[in-house]
Short mmCIF file of C-alpha atoms in Angstrom, two decimals:
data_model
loop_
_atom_site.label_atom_id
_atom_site.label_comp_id
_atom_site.label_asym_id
_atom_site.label_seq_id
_atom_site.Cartn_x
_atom_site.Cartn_y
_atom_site.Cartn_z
CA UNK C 874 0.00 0.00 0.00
CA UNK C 875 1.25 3.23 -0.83
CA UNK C 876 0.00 5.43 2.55
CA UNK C 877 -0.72 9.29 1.79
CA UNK C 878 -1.57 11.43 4.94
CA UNK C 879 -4.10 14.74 3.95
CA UNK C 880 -4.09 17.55 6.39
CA UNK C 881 -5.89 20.64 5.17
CA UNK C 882 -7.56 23.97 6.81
CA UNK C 883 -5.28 24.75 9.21
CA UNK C 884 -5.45 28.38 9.87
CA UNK C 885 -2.83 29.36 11.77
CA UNK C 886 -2.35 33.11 12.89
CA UNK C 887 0.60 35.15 13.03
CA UNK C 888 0.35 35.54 16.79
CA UNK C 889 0.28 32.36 19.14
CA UNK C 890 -3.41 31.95 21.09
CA UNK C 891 -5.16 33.72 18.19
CA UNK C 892 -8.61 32.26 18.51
CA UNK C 893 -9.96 30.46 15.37
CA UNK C 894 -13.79 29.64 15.38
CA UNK C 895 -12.80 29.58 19.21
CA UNK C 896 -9.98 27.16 19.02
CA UNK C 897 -6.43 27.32 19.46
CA UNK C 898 -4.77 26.23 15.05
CA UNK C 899 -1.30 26.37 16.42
CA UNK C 900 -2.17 23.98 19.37
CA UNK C 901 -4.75 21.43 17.58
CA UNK C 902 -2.00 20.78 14.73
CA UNK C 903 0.37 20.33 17.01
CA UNK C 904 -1.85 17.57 18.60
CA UNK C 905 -1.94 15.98 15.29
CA UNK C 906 1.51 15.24 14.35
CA UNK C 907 2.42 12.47 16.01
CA UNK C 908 -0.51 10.83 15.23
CA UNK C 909 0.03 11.35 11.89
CA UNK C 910 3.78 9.98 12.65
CA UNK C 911 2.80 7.33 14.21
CA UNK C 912 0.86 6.21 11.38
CA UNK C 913 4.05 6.42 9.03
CA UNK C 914 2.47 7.71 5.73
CA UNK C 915 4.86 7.21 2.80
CA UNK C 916 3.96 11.43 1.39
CA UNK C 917 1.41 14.15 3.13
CA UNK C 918 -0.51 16.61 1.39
CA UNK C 919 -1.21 19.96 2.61
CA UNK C 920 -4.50 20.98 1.16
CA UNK C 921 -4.55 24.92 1.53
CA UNK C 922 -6.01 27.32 3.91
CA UNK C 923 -2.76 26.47 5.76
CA UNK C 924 -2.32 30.15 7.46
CA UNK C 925 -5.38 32.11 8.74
CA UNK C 926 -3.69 35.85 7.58
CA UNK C 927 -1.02 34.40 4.90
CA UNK C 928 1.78 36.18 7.22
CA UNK C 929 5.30 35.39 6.96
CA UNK C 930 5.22 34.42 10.63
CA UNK C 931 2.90 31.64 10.37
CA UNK C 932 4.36 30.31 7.14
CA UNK C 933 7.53 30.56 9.73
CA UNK C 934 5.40 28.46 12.56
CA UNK C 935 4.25 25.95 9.81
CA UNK C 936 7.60 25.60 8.35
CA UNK C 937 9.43 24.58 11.64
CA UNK C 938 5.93 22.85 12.75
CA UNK C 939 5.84 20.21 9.49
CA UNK C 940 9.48 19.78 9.51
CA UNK C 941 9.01 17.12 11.88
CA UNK C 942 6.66 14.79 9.95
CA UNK C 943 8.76 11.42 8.80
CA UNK C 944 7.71 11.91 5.12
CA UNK C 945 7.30 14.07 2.02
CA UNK C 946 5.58 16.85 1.97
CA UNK C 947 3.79 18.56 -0.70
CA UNK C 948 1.27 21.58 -0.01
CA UNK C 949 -0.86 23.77 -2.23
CA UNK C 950 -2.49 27.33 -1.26
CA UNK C 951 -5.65 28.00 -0.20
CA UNK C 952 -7.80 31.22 -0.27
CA UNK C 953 -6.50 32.60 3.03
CA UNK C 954 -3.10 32.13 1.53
CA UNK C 955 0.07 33.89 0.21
CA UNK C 956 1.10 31.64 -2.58
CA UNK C 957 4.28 33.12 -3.17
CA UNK C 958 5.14 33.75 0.76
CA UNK C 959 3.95 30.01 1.49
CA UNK C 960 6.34 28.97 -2.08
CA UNK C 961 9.31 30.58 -0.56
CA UNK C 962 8.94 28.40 2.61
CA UNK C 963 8.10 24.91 1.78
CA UNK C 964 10.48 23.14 -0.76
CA UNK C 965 7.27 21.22 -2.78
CA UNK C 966 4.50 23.97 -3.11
CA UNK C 967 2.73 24.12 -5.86
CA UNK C 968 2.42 27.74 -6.96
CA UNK C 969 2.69 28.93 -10.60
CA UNK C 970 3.44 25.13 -11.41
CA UNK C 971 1.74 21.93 -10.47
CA UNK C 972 3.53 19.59 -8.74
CA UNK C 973 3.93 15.92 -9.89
CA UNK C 974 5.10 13.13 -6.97
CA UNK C 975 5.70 9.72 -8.68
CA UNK C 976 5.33 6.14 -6.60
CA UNK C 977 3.55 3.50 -6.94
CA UNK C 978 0.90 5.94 -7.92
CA UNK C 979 1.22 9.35 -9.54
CA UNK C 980 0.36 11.93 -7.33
CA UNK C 981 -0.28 15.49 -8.79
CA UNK C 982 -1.45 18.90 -6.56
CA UNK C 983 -3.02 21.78 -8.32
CA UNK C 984 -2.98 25.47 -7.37
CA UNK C 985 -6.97 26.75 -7.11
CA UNK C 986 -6.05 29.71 -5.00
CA UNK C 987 -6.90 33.18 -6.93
CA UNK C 988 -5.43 36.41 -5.33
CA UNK C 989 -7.90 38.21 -3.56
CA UNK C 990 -10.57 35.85 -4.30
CA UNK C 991 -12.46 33.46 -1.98
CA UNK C 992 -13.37 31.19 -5.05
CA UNK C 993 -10.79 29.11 -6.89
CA UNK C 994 -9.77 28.28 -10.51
CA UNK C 995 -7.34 26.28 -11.87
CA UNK C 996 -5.51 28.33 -14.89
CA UNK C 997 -4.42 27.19 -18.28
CA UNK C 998 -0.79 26.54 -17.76
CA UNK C 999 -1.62 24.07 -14.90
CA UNK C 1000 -4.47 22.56 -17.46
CA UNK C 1001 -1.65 22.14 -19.53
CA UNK C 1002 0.54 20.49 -16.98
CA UNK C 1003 -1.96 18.10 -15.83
CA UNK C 1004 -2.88 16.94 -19.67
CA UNK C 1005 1.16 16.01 -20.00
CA UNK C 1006 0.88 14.13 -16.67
CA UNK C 1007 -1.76 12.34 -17.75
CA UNK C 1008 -0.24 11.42 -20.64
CA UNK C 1009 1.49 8.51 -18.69
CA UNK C 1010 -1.68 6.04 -17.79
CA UNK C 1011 1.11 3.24 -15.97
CA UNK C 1012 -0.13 3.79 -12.62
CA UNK C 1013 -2.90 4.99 -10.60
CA UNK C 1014 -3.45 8.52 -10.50
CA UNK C 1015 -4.65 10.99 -7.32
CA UNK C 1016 -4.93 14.74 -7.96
CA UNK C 1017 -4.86 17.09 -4.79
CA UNK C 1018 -6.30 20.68 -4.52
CA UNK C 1019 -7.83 23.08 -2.47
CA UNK C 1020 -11.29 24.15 -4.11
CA UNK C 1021 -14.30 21.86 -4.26
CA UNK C 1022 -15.04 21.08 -8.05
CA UNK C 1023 -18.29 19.72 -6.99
CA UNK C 1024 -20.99 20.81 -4.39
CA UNK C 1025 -20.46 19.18 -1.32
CA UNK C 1026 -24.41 20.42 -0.24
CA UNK C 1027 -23.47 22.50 2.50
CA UNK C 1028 -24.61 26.49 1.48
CA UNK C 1029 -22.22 27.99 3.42
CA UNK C 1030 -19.10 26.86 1.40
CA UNK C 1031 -20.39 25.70 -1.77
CA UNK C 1032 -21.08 29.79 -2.14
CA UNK C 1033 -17.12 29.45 -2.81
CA UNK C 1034 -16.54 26.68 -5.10
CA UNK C 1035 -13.99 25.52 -8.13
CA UNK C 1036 -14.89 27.99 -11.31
CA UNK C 1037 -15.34 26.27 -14.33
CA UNK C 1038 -14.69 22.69 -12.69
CA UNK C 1039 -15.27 21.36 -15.92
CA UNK C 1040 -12.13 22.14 -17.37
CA UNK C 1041 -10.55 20.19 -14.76
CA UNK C 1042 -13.37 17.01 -14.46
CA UNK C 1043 -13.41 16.33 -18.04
CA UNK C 1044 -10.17 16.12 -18.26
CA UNK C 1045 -9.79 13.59 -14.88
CA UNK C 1046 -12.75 11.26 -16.41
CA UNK C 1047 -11.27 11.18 -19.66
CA UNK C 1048 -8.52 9.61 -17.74
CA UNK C 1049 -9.54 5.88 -16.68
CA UNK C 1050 -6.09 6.11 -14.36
CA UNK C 1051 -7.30 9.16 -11.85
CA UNK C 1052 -9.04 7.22 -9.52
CA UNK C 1053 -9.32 9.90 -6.35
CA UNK C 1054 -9.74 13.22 -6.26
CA UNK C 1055 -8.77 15.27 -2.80
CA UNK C 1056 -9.92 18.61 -1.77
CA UNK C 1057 -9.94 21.38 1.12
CA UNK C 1058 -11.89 24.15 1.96
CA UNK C 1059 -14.93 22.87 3.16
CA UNK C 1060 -13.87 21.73 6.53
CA UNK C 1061 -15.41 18.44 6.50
CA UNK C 1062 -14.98 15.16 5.67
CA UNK C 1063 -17.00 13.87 3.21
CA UNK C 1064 -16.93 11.19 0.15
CA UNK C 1065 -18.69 11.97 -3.30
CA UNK C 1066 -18.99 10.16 -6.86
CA UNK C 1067 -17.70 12.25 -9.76
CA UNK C 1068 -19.05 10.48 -12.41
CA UNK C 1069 -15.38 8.59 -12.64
CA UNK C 1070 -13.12 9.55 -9.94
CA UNK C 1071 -13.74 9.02 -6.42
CA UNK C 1072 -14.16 12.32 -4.42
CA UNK C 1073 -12.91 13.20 -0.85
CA UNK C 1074 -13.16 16.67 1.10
CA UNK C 1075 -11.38 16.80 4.02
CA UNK C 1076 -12.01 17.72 7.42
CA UNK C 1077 -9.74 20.72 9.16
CA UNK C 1078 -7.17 20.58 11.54
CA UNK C 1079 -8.91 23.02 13.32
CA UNK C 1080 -12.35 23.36 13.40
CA UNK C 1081 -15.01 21.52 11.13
CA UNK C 1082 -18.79 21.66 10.29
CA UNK C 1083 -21.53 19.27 10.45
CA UNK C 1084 -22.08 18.26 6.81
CA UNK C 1085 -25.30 19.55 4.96
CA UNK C 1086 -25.76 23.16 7.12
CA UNK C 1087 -26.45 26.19 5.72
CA UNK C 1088 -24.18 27.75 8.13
CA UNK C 1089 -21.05 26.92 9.45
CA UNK C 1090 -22.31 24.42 12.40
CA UNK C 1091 -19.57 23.33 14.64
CA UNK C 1092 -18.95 19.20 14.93
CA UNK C 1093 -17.97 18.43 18.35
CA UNK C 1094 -15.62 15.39 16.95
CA UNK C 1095 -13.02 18.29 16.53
CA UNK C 1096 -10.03 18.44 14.40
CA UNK C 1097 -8.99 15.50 12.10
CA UNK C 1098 -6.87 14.57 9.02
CA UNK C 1099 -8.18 11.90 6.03
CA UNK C 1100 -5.70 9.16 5.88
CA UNK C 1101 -5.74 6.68 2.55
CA UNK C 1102 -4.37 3.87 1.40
CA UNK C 1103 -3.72 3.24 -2.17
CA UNK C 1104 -2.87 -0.24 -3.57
CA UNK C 1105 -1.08 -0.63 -6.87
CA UNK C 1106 -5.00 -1.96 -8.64
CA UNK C 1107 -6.32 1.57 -7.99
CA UNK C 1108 -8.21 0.85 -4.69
CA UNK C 1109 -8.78 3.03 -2.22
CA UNK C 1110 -9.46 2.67 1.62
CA UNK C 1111 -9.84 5.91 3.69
CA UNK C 1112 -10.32 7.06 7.27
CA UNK C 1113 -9.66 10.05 9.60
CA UNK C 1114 -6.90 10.34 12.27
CA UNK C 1115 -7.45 12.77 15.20
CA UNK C 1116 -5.38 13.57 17.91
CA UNK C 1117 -7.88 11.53 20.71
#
C-alpha cells in the first residue's frame, strides 16, 4: 500500500493563542503530528487554507511545525493564503506550477487559489501540466487541490466553489487512471462520486462543520486529518486520524 496522509484547513495566525472559530490552530495541529507519525504515511498533502492571515510568521510556525513529519511533503495554497510567501517556505509547493510526486501511484497537486478571491480556478498553464501528466496512464493517479469542483451540499461553502470545474473534471474522467480526487476548503470530511473519480473533502485541523448546514455548524468530533491507502490496482481505503 502506498499510505498518503491529507491535512488541510489549518489556519494558523501570526500571533500564538489567536482564537480560530474559538480554538487554538497552532495547538490542535500540534496535537496531530504524532498521530500522523505514528501512522508512518509514505507522502502528506497539505491541502490549503494552511495560514489564517497568509503572514510570513505563520508560514515561519508551519515551516518549523511540518518539519518534523517522517515523510514528504507537498502543499498547495488555499484562499487565506500567500502563494508566493507560502512557495518561498516549503520546498514542494505548488504555486505557478503543479507539482507531480511519482510512486507506486502518480500523485499530482493543483494550485486553485486566486489572489484576492475566496473562489478558486485552476488556470491554463496548470491545465496544460496536468494533460502532460496524464499522458502517462502506468499507474494509478490521485490529484490534490484546495477548491471543491463539486458541491459538497453545505450552502455555506459551496457559495465558494472551483470555477469552471469542468475544465478540470473532463479532463480527470477522460482519464480511466485518476481514480481519487482530494480537496480542502470545506472543513469536513466527506466522500462523493464524480461520475469517474472518487471524491474526498477533508475535514480541518482546526475546526469543522456538520455536513449539509447552511451555516457553518460546529462538529464536536473536533479536528482530524483523512488518511488513505492506495494499492497498486487503484483501490482506495480511507479514514480520519485525530489527535484523541
Amino acid at each position: 500500500m502506498f499510505k498518503v496522509i491529507q491535512l488541510s484547513d489549518c489556519h494558523v495566525p501570526a500571533a500564538a493563542g489567536t482564537p480560530y472559530r474559538g480554538m487554538d490552530a497552532r495547538a490542535t495541529l500540534e496535537a496531530l503530528l504524532p498521530v500522523i507519525n505514528a501512522w508512518a504515511p509514505d507522502l502528506v498533502l497539505a491541502t490549503g487554507d494552511l495560514s489564517e492571515d497568509g503572514s510570513a510568521e505563520a508560514y515561519d510556525w508551519l515551516a518549523k511545525a511540518l518539519a518534523g513529519l517522517h515523510a514528504p511533503l507537498l502543499v498547495t495554497p488555499g484562499n487565506h493564503d500567500d502563494a508566493a510567501l507560502m512557495a518561498s517556505r516549503f520546498e514542494q509547493a505548488a504555486h505557478e506550477q503543479a507539482l507531480v510526486f511519482d510512486a507506486s501511484w502518480r500523485v499530482i497537486v493543483l494550485n486553485s487559489a486566486v489572489a484576492g478571491e475566496v473562489t478558486g480556478r485552476i488556470s491554463n498553464a496548470q491545465l496544460a501540466q496536468l494533460d502532460a501528466a496524464l499522458e502517462d496512464s502506468s499507474r494509478p493517479v490521485l490529484v490534490a487541490l484546495h477548491h471543491q469542483p463539486q458541491p459538497v451540499g453545505s450552502p455555506w461553502i459551496d457559495r465558494f466553489p472551483l470555477l469552471d470545474p469542468e475544465l478540470l473534471l473532463a479532463r480527470l474522467r477522460a482519464a480511466p487512471q485518476v481514480k481519487v480526487v482530494l480537496w480542502g476548503h470545506v472543513h469536513q470530511a466527506i466522500s462523493l462520486s464524480l461520475n469517474g473519480p472518487l471524491g474526498l473533502g477533508a475535514p480541518s485541523t482546526v475546526s469543522n462543520s456538520l455536513p449539509g448546514e447552511d451555516r457553518f455548524t460546529p462538529d464536536p468530533a473536533g479536528p482530524a486529518v483523512r488518511w488513505l491507502e492506495l494499492a497498486p490496482d487503484g483501490e482506495v481505503t480511507t479514514g480520519l486520524l485525530r489527535a484523541s
